PDB file of C-alpha atoms in Angstrom:
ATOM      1  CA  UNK A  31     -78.755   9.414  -9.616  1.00 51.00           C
ATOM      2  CA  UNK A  32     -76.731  10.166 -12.244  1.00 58.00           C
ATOM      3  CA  UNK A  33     -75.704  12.725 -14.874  1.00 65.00           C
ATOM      4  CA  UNK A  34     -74.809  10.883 -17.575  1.00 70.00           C
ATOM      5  CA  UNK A  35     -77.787  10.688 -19.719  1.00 69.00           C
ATOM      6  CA  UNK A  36     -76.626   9.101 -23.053  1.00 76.00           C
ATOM      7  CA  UNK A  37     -74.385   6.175 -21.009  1.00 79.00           C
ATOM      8  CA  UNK A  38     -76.400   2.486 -21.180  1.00 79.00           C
ATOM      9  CA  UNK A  39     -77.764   1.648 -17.249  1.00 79.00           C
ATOM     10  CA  UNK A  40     -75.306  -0.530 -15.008  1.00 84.00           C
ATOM     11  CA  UNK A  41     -76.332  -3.824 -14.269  1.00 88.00           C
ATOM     12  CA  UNK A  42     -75.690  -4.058 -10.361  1.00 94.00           C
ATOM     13  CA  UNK A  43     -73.650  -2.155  -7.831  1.00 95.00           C
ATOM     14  CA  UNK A  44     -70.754  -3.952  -8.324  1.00 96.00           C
ATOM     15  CA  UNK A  45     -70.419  -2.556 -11.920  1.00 95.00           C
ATOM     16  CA  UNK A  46     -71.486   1.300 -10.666  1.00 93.00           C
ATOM     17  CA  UNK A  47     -68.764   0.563  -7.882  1.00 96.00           C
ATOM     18  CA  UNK A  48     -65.937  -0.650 -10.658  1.00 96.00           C
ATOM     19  CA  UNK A  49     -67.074   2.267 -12.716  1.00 94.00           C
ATOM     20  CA  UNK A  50     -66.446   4.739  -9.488  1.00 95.00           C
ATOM     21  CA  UNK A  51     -62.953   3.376  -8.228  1.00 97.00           C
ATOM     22  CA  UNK A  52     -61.786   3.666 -11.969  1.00 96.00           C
ATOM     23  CA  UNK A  53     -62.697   7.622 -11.747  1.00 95.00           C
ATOM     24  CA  UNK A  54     -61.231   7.785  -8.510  1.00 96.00           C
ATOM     25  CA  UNK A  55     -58.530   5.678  -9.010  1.00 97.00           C
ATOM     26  CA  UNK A  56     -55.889   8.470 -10.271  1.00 97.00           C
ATOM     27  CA  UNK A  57     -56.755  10.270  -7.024  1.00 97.00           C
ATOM     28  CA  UNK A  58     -56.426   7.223  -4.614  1.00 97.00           C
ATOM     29  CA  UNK A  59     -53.288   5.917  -6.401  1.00 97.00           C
ATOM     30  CA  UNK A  60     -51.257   9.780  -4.708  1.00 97.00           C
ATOM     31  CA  UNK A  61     -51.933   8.258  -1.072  1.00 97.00           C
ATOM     32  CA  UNK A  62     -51.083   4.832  -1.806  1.00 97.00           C
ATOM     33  CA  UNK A  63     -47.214   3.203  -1.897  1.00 96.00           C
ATOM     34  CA  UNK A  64     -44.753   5.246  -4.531  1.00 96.00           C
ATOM     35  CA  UNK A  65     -47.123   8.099  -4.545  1.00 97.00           C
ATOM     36  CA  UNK A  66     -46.799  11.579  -4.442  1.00 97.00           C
ATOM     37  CA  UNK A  67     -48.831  11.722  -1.321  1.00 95.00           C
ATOM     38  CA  UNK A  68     -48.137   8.266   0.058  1.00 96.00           C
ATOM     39  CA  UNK A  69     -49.773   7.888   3.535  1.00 94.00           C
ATOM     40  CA  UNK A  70     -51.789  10.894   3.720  1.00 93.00           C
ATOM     41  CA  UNK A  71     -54.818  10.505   5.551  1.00 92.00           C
ATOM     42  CA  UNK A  72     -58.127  10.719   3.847  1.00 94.00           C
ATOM     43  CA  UNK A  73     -62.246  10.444   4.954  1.00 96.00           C
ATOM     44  CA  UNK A  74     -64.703   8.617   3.306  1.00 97.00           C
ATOM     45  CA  UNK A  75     -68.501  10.385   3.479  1.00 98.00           C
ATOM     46  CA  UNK A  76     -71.905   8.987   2.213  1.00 97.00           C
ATOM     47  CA  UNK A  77     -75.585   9.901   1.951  1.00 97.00           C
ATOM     48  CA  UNK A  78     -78.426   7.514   2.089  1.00 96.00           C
ATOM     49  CA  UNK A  79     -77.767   4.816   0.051  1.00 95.00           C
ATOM     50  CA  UNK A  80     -75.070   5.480  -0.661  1.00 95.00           C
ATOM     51  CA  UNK A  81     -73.263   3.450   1.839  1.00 97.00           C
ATOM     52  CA  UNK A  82     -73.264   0.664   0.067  1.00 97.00           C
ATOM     53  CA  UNK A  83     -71.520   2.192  -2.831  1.00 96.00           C
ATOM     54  CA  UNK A  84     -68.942   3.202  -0.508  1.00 98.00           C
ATOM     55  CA  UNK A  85     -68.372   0.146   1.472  1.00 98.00           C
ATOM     56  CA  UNK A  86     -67.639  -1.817  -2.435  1.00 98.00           C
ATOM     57  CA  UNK A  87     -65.357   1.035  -3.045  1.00 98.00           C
ATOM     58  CA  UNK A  88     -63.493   0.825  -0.007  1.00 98.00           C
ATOM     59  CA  UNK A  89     -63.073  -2.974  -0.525  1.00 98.00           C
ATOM     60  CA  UNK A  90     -61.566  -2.652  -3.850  1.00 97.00           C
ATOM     61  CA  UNK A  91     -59.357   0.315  -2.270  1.00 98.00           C
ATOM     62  CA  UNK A  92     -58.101  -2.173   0.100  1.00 98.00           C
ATOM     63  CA  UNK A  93     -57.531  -4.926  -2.051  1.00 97.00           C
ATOM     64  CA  UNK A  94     -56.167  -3.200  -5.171  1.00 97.00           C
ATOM     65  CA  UNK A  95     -54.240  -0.618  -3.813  1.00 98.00           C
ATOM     66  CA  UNK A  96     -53.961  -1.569   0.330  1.00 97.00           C
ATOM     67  CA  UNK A  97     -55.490   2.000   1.694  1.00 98.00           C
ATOM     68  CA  UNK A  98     -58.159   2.542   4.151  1.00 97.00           C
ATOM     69  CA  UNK A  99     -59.665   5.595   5.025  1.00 97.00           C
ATOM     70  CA  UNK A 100     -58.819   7.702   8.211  1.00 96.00           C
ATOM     71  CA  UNK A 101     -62.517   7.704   9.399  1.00 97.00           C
ATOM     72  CA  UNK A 102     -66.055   7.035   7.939  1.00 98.00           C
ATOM     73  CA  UNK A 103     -69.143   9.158   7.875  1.00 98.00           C
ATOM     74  CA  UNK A 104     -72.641   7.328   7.238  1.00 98.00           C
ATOM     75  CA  UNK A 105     -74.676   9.977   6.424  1.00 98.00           C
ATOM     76  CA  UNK A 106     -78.286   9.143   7.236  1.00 98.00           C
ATOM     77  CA  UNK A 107     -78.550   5.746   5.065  1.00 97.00           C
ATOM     78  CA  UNK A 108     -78.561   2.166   5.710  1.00 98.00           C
ATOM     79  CA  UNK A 109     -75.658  -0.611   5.851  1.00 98.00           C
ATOM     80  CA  UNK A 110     -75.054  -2.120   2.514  1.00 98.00           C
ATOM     81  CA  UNK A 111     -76.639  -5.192   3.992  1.00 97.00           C
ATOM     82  CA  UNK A 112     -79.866  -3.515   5.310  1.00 97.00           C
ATOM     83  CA  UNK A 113     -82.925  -3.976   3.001  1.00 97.00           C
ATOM     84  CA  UNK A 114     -85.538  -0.809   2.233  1.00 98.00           C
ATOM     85  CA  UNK A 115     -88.310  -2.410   0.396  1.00 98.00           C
ATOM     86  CA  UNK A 116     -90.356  -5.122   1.920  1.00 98.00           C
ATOM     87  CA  UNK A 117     -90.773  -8.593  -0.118  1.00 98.00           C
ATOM     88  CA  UNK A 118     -94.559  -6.818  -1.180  1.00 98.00           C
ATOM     89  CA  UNK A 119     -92.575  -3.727  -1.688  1.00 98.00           C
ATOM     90  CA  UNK A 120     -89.879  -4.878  -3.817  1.00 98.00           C
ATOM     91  CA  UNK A 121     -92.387  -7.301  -5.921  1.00 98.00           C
ATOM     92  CA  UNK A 122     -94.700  -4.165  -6.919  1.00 98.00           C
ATOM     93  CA  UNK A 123     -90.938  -2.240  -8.044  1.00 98.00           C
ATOM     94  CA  UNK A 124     -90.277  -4.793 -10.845  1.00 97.00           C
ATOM     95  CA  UNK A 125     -93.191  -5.349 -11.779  1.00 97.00           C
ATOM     96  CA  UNK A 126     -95.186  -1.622 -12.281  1.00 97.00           C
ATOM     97  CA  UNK A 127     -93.511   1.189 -11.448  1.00 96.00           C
ATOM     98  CA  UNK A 128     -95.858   3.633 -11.634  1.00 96.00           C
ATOM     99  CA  UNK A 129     -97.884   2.018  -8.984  1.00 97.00           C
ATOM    100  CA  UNK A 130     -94.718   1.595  -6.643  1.00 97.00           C
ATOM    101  CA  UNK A 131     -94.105   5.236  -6.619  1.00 97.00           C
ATOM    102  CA  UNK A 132     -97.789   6.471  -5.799  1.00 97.00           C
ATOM    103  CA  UNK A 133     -97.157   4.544  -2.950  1.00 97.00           C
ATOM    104  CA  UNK A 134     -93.560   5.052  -1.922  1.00 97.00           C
ATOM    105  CA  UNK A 135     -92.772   8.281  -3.233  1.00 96.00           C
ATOM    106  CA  UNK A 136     -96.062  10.197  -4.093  1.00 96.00           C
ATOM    107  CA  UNK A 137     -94.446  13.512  -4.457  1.00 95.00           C
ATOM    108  CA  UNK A 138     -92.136  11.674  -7.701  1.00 95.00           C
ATOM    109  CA  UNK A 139     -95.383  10.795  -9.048  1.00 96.00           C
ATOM    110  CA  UNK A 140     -96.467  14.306  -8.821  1.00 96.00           C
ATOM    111  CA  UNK A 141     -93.584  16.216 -10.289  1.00 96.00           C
ATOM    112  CA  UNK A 142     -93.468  12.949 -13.574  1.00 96.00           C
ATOM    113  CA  UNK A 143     -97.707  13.915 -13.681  1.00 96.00           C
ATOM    114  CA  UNK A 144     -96.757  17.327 -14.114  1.00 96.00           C
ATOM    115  CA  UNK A 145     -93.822  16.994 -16.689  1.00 95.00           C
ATOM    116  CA  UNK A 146     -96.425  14.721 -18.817  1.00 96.00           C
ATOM    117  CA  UNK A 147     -96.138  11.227 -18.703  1.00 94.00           C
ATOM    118  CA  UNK A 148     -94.816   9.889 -21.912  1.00 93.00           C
ATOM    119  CA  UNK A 149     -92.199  12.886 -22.552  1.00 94.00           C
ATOM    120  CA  UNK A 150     -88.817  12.136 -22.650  1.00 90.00           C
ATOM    121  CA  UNK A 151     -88.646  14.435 -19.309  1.00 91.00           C
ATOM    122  CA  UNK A 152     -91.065  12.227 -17.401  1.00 93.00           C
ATOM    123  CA  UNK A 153     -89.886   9.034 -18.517  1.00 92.00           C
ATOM    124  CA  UNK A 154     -86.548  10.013 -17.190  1.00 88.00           C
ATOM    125  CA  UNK A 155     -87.154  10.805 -14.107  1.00 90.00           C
ATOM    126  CA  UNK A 156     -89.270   7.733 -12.869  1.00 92.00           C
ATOM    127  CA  UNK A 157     -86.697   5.424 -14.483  1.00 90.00           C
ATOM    128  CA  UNK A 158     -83.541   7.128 -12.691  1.00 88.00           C
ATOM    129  CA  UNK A 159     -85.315   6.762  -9.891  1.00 91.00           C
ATOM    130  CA  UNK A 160     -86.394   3.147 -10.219  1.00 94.00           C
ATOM    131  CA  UNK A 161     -83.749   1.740 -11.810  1.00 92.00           C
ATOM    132  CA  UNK A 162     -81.153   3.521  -9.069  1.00 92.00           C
ATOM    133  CA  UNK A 163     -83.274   1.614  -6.160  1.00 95.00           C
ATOM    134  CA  UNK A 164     -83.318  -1.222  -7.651  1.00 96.00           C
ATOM    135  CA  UNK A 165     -79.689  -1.197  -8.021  1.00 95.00           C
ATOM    136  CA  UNK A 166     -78.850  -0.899  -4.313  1.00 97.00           C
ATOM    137  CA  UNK A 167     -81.919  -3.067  -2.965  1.00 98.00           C
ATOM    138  CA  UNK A 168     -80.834  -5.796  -5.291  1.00 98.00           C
ATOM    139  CA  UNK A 169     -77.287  -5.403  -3.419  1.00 97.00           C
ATOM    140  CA  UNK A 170     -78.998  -5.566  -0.163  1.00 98.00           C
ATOM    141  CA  UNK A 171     -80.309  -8.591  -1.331  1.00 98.00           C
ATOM    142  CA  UNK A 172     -77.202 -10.247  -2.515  1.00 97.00           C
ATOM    143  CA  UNK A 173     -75.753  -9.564   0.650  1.00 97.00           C
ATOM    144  CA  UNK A 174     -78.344 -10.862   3.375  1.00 97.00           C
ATOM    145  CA  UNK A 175     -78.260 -14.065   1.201  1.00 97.00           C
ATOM    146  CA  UNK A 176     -74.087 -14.224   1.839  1.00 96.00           C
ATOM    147  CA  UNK A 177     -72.831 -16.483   4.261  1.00 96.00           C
ATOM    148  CA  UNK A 178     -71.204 -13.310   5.396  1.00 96.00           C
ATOM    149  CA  UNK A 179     -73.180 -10.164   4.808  1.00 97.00           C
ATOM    150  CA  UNK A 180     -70.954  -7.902   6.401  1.00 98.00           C
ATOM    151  CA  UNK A 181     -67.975  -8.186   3.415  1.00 97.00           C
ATOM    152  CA  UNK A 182     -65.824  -5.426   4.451  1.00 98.00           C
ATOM    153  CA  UNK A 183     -64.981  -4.433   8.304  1.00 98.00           C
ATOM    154  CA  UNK A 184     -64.073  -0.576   8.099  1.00 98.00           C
ATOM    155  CA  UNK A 185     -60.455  -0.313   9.830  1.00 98.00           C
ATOM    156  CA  UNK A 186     -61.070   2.791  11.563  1.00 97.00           C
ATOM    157  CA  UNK A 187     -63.781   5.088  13.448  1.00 97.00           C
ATOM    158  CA  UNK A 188     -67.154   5.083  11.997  1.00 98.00           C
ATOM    159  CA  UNK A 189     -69.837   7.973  12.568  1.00 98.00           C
ATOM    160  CA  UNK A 190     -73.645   6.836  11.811  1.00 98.00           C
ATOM    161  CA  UNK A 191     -75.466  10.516  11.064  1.00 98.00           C
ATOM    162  CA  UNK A 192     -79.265  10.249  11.890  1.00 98.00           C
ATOM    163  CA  UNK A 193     -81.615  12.565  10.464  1.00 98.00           C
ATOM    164  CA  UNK A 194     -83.496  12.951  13.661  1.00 97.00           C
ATOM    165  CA  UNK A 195     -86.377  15.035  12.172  1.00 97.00           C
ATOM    166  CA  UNK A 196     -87.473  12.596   9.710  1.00 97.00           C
ATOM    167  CA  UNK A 197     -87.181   9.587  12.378  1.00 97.00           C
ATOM    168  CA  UNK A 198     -89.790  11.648  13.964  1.00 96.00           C
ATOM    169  CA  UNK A 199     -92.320  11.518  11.436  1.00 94.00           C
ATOM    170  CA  UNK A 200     -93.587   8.169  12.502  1.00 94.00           C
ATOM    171  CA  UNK A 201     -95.036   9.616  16.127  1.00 94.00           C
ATOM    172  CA  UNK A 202     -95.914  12.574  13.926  1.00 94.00           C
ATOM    173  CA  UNK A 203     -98.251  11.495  11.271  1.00 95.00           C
ATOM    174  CA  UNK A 204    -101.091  10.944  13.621  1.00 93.00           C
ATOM    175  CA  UNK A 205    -101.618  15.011  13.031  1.00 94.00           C
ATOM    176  CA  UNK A 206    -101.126  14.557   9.911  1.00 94.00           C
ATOM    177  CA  UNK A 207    -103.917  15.961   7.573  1.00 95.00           C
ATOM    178  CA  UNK A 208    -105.785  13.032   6.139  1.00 95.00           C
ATOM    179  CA  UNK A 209    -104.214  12.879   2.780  1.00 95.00           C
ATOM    180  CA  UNK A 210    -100.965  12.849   4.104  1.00 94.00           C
ATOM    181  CA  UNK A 211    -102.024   9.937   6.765  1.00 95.00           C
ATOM    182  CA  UNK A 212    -103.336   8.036   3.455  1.00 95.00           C
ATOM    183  CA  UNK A 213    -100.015   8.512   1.797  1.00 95.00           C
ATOM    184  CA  UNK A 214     -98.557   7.003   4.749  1.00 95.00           C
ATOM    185  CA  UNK A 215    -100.578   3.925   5.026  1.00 95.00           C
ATOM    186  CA  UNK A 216     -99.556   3.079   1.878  1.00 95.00           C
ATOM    187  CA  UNK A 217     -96.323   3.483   2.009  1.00 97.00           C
ATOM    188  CA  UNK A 218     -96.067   0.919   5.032  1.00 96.00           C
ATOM    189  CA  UNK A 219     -96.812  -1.657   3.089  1.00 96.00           C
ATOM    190  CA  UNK A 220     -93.448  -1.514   0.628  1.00 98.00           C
ATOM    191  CA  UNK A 221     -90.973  -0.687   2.740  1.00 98.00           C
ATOM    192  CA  UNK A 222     -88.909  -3.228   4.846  1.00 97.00           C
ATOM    193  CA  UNK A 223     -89.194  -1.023   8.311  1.00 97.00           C
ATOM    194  CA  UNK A 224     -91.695  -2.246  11.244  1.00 96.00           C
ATOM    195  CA  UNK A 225     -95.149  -2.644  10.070  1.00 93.00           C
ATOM    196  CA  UNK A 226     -96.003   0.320  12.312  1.00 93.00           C
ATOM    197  CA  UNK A 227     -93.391   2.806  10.535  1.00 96.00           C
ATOM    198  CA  UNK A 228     -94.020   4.327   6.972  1.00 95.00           C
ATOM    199  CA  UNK A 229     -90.115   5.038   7.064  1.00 97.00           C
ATOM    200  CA  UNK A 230     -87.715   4.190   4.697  1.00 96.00           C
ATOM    201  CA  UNK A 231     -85.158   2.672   7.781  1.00 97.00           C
ATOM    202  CA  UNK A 232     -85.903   3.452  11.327  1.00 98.00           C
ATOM    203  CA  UNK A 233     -83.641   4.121  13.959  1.00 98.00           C
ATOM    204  CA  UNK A 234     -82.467   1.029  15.024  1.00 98.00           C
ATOM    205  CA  UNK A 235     -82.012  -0.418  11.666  1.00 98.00           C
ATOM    206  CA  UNK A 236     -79.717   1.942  11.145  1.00 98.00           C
ATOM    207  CA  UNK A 237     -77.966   1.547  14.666  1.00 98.00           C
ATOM    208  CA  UNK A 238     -77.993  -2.581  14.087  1.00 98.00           C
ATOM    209  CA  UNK A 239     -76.978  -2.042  10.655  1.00 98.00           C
ATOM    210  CA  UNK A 240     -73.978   0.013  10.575  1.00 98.00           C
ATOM    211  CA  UNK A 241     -72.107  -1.110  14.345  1.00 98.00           C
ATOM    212  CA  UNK A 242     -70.722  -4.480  12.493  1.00 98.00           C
ATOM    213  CA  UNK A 243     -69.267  -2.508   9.719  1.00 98.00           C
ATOM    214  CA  UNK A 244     -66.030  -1.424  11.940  1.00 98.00           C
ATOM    215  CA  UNK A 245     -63.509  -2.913  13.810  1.00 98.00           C
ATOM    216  CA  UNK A 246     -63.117  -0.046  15.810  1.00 98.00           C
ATOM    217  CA  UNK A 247     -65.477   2.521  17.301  1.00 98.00           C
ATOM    218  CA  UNK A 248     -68.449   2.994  16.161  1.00 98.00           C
ATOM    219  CA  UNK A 249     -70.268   6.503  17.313  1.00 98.00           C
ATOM    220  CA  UNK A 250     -74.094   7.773  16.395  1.00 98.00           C
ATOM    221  CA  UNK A 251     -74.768  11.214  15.942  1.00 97.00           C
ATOM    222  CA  UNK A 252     -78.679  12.409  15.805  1.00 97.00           C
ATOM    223  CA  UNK A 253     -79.049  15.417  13.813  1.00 97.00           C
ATOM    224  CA  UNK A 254     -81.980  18.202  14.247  1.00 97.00           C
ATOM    225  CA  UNK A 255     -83.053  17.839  10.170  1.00 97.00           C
ATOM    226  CA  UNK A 256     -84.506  15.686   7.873  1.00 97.00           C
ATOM    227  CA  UNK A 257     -83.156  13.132   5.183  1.00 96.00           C
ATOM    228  CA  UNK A 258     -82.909  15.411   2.666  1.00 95.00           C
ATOM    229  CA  UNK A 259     -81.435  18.763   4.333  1.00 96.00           C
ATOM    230  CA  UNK A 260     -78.932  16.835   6.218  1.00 97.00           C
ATOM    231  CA  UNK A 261     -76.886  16.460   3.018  1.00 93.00           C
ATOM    232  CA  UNK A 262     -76.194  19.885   2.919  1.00 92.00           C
ATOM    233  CA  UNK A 263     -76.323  21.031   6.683  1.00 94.00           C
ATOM    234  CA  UNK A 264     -73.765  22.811   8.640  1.00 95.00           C
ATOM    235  CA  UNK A 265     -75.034  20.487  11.231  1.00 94.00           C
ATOM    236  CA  UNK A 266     -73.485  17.732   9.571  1.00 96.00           C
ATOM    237  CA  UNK A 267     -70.432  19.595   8.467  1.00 96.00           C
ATOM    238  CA  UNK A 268     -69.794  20.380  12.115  1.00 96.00           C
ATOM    239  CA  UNK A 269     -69.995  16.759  12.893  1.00 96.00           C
ATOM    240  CA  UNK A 270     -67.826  15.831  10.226  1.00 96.00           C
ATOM    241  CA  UNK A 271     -65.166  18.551  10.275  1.00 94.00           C
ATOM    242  CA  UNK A 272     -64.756  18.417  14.036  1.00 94.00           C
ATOM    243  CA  UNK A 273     -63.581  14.836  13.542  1.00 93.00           C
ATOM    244  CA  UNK A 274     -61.314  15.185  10.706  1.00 92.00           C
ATOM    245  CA  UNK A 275     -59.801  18.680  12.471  1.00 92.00           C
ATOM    246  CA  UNK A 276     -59.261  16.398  15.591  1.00 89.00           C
ATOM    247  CA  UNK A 277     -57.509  13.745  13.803  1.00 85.00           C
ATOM    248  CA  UNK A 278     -54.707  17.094  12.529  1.00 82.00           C
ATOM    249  CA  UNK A 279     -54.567  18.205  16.438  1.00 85.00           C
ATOM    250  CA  UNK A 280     -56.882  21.252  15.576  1.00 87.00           C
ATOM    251  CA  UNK A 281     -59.755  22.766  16.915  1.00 88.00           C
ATOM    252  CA  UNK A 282     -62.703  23.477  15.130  1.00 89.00           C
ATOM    253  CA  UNK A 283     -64.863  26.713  15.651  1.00 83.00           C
ATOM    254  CA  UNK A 284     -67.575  25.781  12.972  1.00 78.00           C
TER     255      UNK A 284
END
């Protein structure tokens, strides 16, 4: 979400994508033709939304500098074409914030309630959060309304990582305590997930989203942990390092 404080917002994706291939660019450039590692394979790995970051950074990698990636990890996010908010959802975002979040994400409301609403500190945190998702569900946007949504077709294997404990939440909340049950029902109403799930993608969003992404195989993995923890999990480091020692003839002991 950022760490570059003093730095005006981007405007879309695209520009936070331009602004990412230039940093990465000097790296990239040591695979590609002339370079000092030309050929060498290489991964690309995303959380959440991040996807769709990766699938315009992949494009330009392909059309700027003709590499593609050895293998691709989605990390429990959607395809860069796969909307979160619903229309109700997304309305409510641009127009008051602070309202959006009580519903979608109670506990940011919290945490900006307790740093004091009106600090600098407060103020920061709701807008890195706003202004991020409105970055990538804008993109979403942009993309359904292509003639072709899915603009880049990954040339290699790509691995869909499901955080199976927070897909479980839906069958869950029933025994919930009441609070939490309220939370949910209000969160069902802004996001773009079944009118039944409080989720931010289900399941087979994620599954429908993601398979057109590849021309080649595309392989789900559901993961014992939640959105958040899965980032960081040795559960998804097996997953991912298995692969990549595979593709070098090794065998991974985890």
């Amino acid at each position: 979400h950022g760490f570059r404080p003093n730095e005006p917002w981007h405007c879309s994706l695209e520009e936070r994508a331009a602004d990412a291939f230039r940093v990465m660019r000097p790296a990239l450039e040591t695979h590609a033709k002339g370079g000092v590692s030309e050929g060498a394979p290489f991964g690309l790995l995303a959380h959440g939304v991040g996807g769709q970051l990766m699938a315009l950074v992949a494009q330009r990698m392909r059309r700027e500098l003709a590499l593609e990636p050895l293998v691709v990890f989605a990390n429990d996010g959607p395809a860069p074409n796969c909307r979160t908010l619903s229309e109700p959802g997304y309305e409510l975002l641009c127009r008051d914030v602070h309202d959006f979040y009580r519903r979608f994400q109670p506990d940011t409301m919290r945490q900006y309630e307790r740093t004091g609403p009106g600090t600098k500190g407060a103020e920061q945190l709701l807008q890195k959060w706003s202004r991020g998702l409105r970055l990538f569900e804008e993109h979403a946007r942009r993309c359904q309304a292509r003639e072709e949504p899915v603009y880049h077709r990954f040339r290699c294997d790509l691995h869909l990582l499901i955080a199976k404990t927070t897909q479980d939440f839906d069958s869950m909340i029933d025994r919930a305590p009441p609070e939490l049950r309220q939370e949910y029902e209000l969160r069902r109403a802004v996001t773009a997930s079944p009118p039944e799930s409080g989720l931010n993608w289900t399941s087979e969003m994620l599954r429908e989203g993601w398979g057109p992404w590849t021309e080649e195989d595309f392989h789900v993995h559901e993961v014992p942990t939640d959105h958040m923890t899965i980032k960081n999990s040795k559960l998804m480091q097996d997953i991912v390092f298995r692969e990549l020692a595979g593709f070098c003839g090794m065998d991974y002991e985890g």
